[in-house]
Amino acid sequence: MTALLRRAGQTLLVLLGVSVLVFGVFFATPGADPTARIAGRNASPQTMEKVRHEYGFDRPLPVQYAIMMKKLFITRDLASYANRGERVVPEIMQAAPVTACLVCGAAFIWVTVSIAMGTVAAAMKDTWVDRGLMMLGLVGISIPVFWLGEVANLVTQNRYHDTWLFSWVPGLGYVPFSQSPLGWFRALVIPWTVLAVMFIGIYSRVLRTDLVTLAGEDFMRTARAKGLSPARVLLWHGLRTSMVTFVSLFGMDFAQLAGGGALLTEVVFGLPGVGRLTYRALATLDLPVIMATVMYSAVFVVLANAAVDVVYLFLDPRVRDAG
């Protein structure tokens, strides 16, 4: 119980710190007053003063911060500065499922493929298979996501779209699963692959390194001395222990992407997710949307960190025994 309360307290402190930092960067800096953008071009001084009073910009910064937090978390009626009257929370709730579908599909691909690549490379260490797989992983890490996405669009949407190979690819955008499951899959399968490529390279190389390092550990030698097959030693003992590092990486990466880190992929493929919403808000310096999306991302990161700690208890007995 004490540990749960401590974790909840840490979560609240992190969210408070993130909100204060974002508010300070985007609102308390010189020239960040959004009054002119809300009032419109060539607005009269009377209109400027009215907007400033209506939105509370004439009040002290701590009061403005408290009002914004109240509207974001309690009344949930925080409105966009760029699109007057547009509520921020419903916007995020509408964009979140798109980002969740994109990130979950990409995560499934990169976890499955990277585990297979890393395990095969470790089992065939120092062979041409090992070197080839690790070279592919390095290429995946080196390719920028936005460039790979643009190339994928060029190939599938333009140059070869009329061929049998890519004629099934729909136009850029998102198709809800409830509207058409097949259309949903077709719209996301290429973004999934593009987003997963870099992570496949990172995770496969990390997993291969961990498995090779663990091969010389005492518990691995003991398992081999008991007569267990090399495959069982590698998969049951080695892979399970290596998953501790793997899960740490996955928890943080997944949370960061789900919180809007897939921005480039969403922009390139025209997906109306949280990342694209953040991108538009940054372009117009729309503080309420920026604040809401950053807080949304922070919640994901904090919850993912807590989930990783729980998974550790099942993967590493030493952590469980220490508790």
XYZ file of C-alpha atoms in Angstrom:
323
model
C 0.000 0.000 0.000
C 2.828 2.371 0.880
C 4.536 1.642 -2.421
C 1.338 2.418 -4.344
C 0.892 5.711 -2.518
C 4.524 6.601 -3.180
C 4.071 5.800 -6.884
C 0.891 7.907 -7.038
C 2.694 10.800 -5.360
C 5.580 10.564 -7.813
C 3.118 10.516 -10.705
C 1.401 13.685 -9.505
C 4.752 15.437 -9.016
C 5.892 14.488 -12.515
C 2.667 15.726 -14.084
C 2.840 18.946 -12.083
C 6.438 19.536 -13.152
C 5.654 18.846 -16.818
C 2.641 21.167 -16.802
C 4.574 24.015 -15.158
C 7.490 23.567 -17.564
C 5.300 23.581 -20.675
C 3.297 26.543 -19.421
C 6.477 28.459 -18.673
C 8.098 27.732 -22.035
C 5.098 28.498 -24.219
C 3.342 31.163 -22.197
C 5.711 33.033 -19.878
C 8.357 33.702 -22.541
C 8.477 37.150 -24.174
C 6.285 37.485 -27.248
C 4.145 34.449 -26.369
C 0.956 36.424 -25.660
C -1.624 34.844 -28.003
C -4.019 37.802 -27.805
C -3.171 39.073 -31.295
C -3.667 35.644 -32.873
C -7.066 35.196 -31.194
C -8.315 38.708 -31.932
C -7.327 38.467 -35.575
C -5.209 40.552 -37.897
C -5.510 44.351 -37.579
C -7.745 44.099 -34.512
C -8.536 47.338 -32.701
C -7.045 48.037 -29.253
C -10.533 47.689 -27.773
C -10.908 44.216 -29.260
C -7.426 43.245 -28.047
C -8.276 44.392 -24.535
C -11.581 42.524 -24.591
C -9.903 39.275 -25.706
C -7.151 39.704 -23.134
C -9.715 40.078 -20.357
C -11.969 37.288 -21.670
C -9.139 34.750 -21.697
C -7.559 36.007 -18.478
C -4.317 37.188 -20.069
C -4.433 40.338 -17.937
C -4.145 38.313 -14.730
C -0.944 37.078 -13.002
C 0.719 34.006 -14.533
C 0.034 31.701 -11.533
C -3.663 32.557 -11.812
C -3.609 31.888 -15.567
C -1.915 28.529 -14.919
C -4.494 27.559 -12.278
C -7.366 28.512 -14.581
C -5.922 26.455 -17.421
C -5.413 23.379 -15.213
C -8.977 23.716 -13.897
C -10.389 23.881 -17.408
C -8.227 20.976 -18.570
C -8.790 18.504 -15.724
C -11.929 19.564 -13.828
C -14.432 21.336 -16.085
C -12.783 19.953 -19.258
C -13.997 22.947 -21.249
C -10.559 24.260 -22.232
C -10.886 25.834 -25.679
C -8.348 26.216 -28.450
C -6.874 29.662 -29.020
C -6.466 29.092 -32.764
C -9.969 27.672 -33.323
C -12.191 29.628 -30.987
C -14.908 27.499 -29.436
C -13.183 24.202 -30.298
C -12.834 22.128 -27.130
C -9.376 20.598 -26.613
C -10.247 17.456 -24.652
C -12.757 16.106 -27.229
C -10.172 16.781 -29.947
C -7.625 14.619 -28.153
C -10.179 11.907 -27.440
C -11.001 11.820 -31.136
C -7.336 11.693 -32.182
C -6.164 9.185 -29.541
C -7.711 6.044 -31.152
C -5.950 6.824 -34.437
C -2.580 7.077 -32.704
C -3.330 3.964 -30.629
C -4.103 1.923 -33.759
C -0.940 3.166 -35.480
C 1.359 2.516 -32.519
C -0.117 -0.868 -31.518
C 0.168 -2.233 -35.054
C 3.727 -0.964 -35.448
C 4.671 -2.326 -32.007
C 3.383 -5.783 -32.903
C 5.527 -5.767 -36.044
C 8.713 -4.483 -34.461
C 8.491 -6.748 -31.389
C 7.816 -9.892 -33.441
C 10.413 -9.235 -36.118
C 13.122 -7.945 -33.774
C 12.819 -10.949 -31.438
C 13.117 -13.287 -34.405
C 16.061 -11.378 -35.901
C 17.922 -10.980 -32.610
C 17.467 -14.608 -31.584
C 18.515 -16.014 -34.958
C 21.547 -13.706 -35.080
C 22.640 -14.766 -31.589
C 22.128 -18.462 -32.371
C 24.252 -18.117 -35.524
C 26.847 -15.757 -34.056
C 29.717 -14.709 -36.341
C 28.171 -16.316 -39.421
C 27.059 -14.552 -42.586
C 23.457 -14.779 -41.337
C 24.384 -12.921 -38.155
C 26.273 -10.224 -40.035
C 23.542 -9.867 -42.649
C 20.745 -9.466 -40.107
C 22.707 -6.939 -38.052
C 23.543 -4.998 -41.215
C 19.839 -4.854 -42.077
C 19.148 -3.611 -38.566
C 21.761 -0.885 -38.924
C 20.223 0.216 -42.219
C 16.810 0.422 -40.543
C 18.199 2.589 -37.749
C 19.899 4.907 -40.243
C 16.820 5.659 -42.380
C 14.794 8.678 -41.172
C 11.120 7.891 -40.682
C 9.874 10.885 -42.669
C 12.135 10.007 -45.632
C 11.065 6.364 -45.645
C 7.434 7.453 -45.405
C 7.770 9.837 -48.341
C 9.457 7.127 -50.430
C 6.676 4.690 -49.517
C 4.092 7.260 -50.617
C 5.976 7.928 -53.844
C 6.035 4.231 -54.677
C 2.562 3.200 -53.502
C 0.556 6.384 -54.122
C 2.136 7.659 -57.312
C 4.622 5.772 -59.437
C 3.382 2.203 -59.040
C -0.105 2.780 -57.681
C -1.791 1.528 -60.853
C 0.128 -1.758 -60.884
C -1.200 -4.989 -59.394
C 1.343 -4.757 -56.594
C 0.019 -1.536 -55.008
C -3.394 -0.980 -56.576
C -4.981 -2.026 -53.271
C -3.338 0.868 -51.364
C -5.941 3.554 -50.512
C -5.312 7.287 -50.530
C -3.673 9.020 -47.591
C -5.830 9.274 -44.497
C -7.531 7.088 -41.926
C -10.441 4.698 -42.182
C -12.158 3.839 -38.848
C -12.276 0.139 -38.004
C -16.021 0.379 -37.353
C -16.547 1.705 -40.854
C -14.469 -0.906 -42.708
C -12.064 -3.352 -41.027
C -10.391 -4.125 -44.353
C -10.111 -0.443 -45.235
C -8.682 0.233 -41.766
C -5.998 -2.406 -42.307
C -5.144 -1.172 -45.801
C -4.815 2.417 -44.605
C -2.469 1.493 -41.747
C -0.340 -1.425 -42.932
C 2.239 0.766 -44.707
C 2.434 3.350 -41.863
C 2.851 0.426 -39.441
C 5.765 -0.912 -41.423
C 7.424 2.485 -41.859
C 7.175 3.288 -38.152
C 8.422 -0.172 -37.134
C 11.560 -0.254 -39.315
C 13.794 1.841 -37.057
C 12.705 0.025 -33.900
C 13.299 -3.356 -35.511
C 16.909 -2.344 -36.084
C 17.409 -1.077 -32.535
C 15.667 -3.901 -30.698
C 17.179 -6.730 -32.739
C 20.711 -5.447 -32.169
C 20.123 -4.922 -28.439
C 18.588 -8.378 -28.056
C 21.384 -10.067 -30.001
C 24.018 -8.351 -27.832
C 22.269 -9.400 -24.618
C 21.900 -13.019 -25.735
C 25.557 -13.269 -26.761
C 26.652 -11.739 -23.447
C 24.418 -14.063 -21.424
C 25.784 -17.152 -23.190
C 28.828 -17.088 -20.894
C 26.913 -16.609 -17.640
C 26.929 -19.307 -14.948
C 23.210 -20.082 -15.142
C 23.481 -20.655 -18.903
C 26.460 -23.014 -18.473
C 24.575 -24.848 -15.737
C 21.563 -25.294 -18.020
C 23.785 -26.709 -20.765
C 25.513 -28.995 -18.260
C 22.130 -30.442 -17.308
C 21.764 -31.677 -20.861
C 19.189 -29.173 -22.074
C 19.135 -28.617 -25.824
C 20.843 -25.465 -27.160
C 17.489 -24.190 -28.455
C 15.821 -24.563 -25.061
C 18.763 -22.939 -23.258
C 18.678 -19.994 -25.641
C 14.904 -19.524 -25.763
C 13.879 -20.358 -22.208
C 16.816 -19.159 -20.130
C 18.623 -16.653 -22.343
C 15.657 -14.985 -24.043
C 13.639 -14.700 -20.849
C 16.482 -12.931 -19.052
C 17.165 -10.678 -22.045
C 13.559 -9.565 -22.007
C 14.302 -7.342 -18.991
C 16.238 -4.893 -21.166
C 13.813 -5.420 -24.047
C 10.787 -4.569 -21.907
C 12.497 -1.450 -20.535
C 13.060 -0.137 -24.039
C 9.604 -1.136 -25.208
C 7.770 0.480 -22.312
C 9.378 3.870 -22.851
C 9.249 3.793 -26.654
C 5.630 2.660 -26.784
C 4.544 5.314 -24.292
C 6.426 8.031 -26.140
C 4.876 7.060 -29.469
C 1.375 6.670 -28.025
C 1.748 10.113 -26.470
C 2.348 11.753 -29.832
C 5.877 10.661 -30.718
C 4.636 9.199 -34.004
C 4.167 12.769 -35.224
C 6.249 12.436 -38.399
C 4.511 9.238 -39.455
C 1.076 10.749 -38.880
C 1.936 13.901 -40.812
C 3.457 12.013 -43.772
C 0.491 9.632 -44.094
C -2.230 12.141 -43.240
C -3.374 10.328 -40.102
C -5.418 12.567 -37.757
C -3.728 11.380 -34.571
C -2.352 13.088 -31.472
C 1.017 13.715 -33.099
C -0.516 15.561 -36.033
C -2.717 17.513 -33.623
C 0.401 18.561 -31.712
C 2.142 19.515 -34.947
C -0.698 21.846 -35.931
C -0.789 23.339 -32.430
C 2.950 24.041 -32.486
C 2.627 25.712 -35.889
C 0.085 28.199 -34.471
C 1.460 28.239 -30.894
C -1.941 27.095 -29.629
C -1.071 26.730 -25.947
C -4.193 24.873 -24.716
C -3.734 22.113 -27.314
C 0.015 21.955 -26.673
C -0.547 21.745 -22.932
C -3.200 19.044 -23.267
C -1.202 16.868 -25.673
C 1.965 17.138 -23.584
C 0.058 16.190 -20.434
C -1.521 13.303 -22.339
C 1.957 12.140 -23.340
C 3.312 12.526 -19.804
C 0.521 10.361 -18.396
C 1.408 7.612 -20.876
C 5.101 7.741 -19.963
C 4.420 7.611 -16.219
C 1.950 4.732 -16.544
C 4.324 2.837 -18.840
C 7.122 3.220 -16.313
C 4.892 1.757 -13.615
C 3.834 -1.106 -15.903
C 7.471 -1.921 -16.687
C 8.230 -2.184 -12.957
C 5.406 -4.715 -12.605
C 6.600 -6.781 -15.572
C 10.082 -6.883 -14.034
C 8.662 -8.906 -11.145
C 7.715 -11.708 -13.536
C 10.810 -11.604 -15.744
C 13.561 -11.262 -13.132
C 13.222 -13.260 -9.881
C 15.984 -11.136 -8.317
C 13.716 -8.085 -8.388
C 10.883 -10.069 -6.804
C 13.156 -11.466 -4.086
C 14.555 -8.020 -3.305
C 11.035 -6.677 -2.778
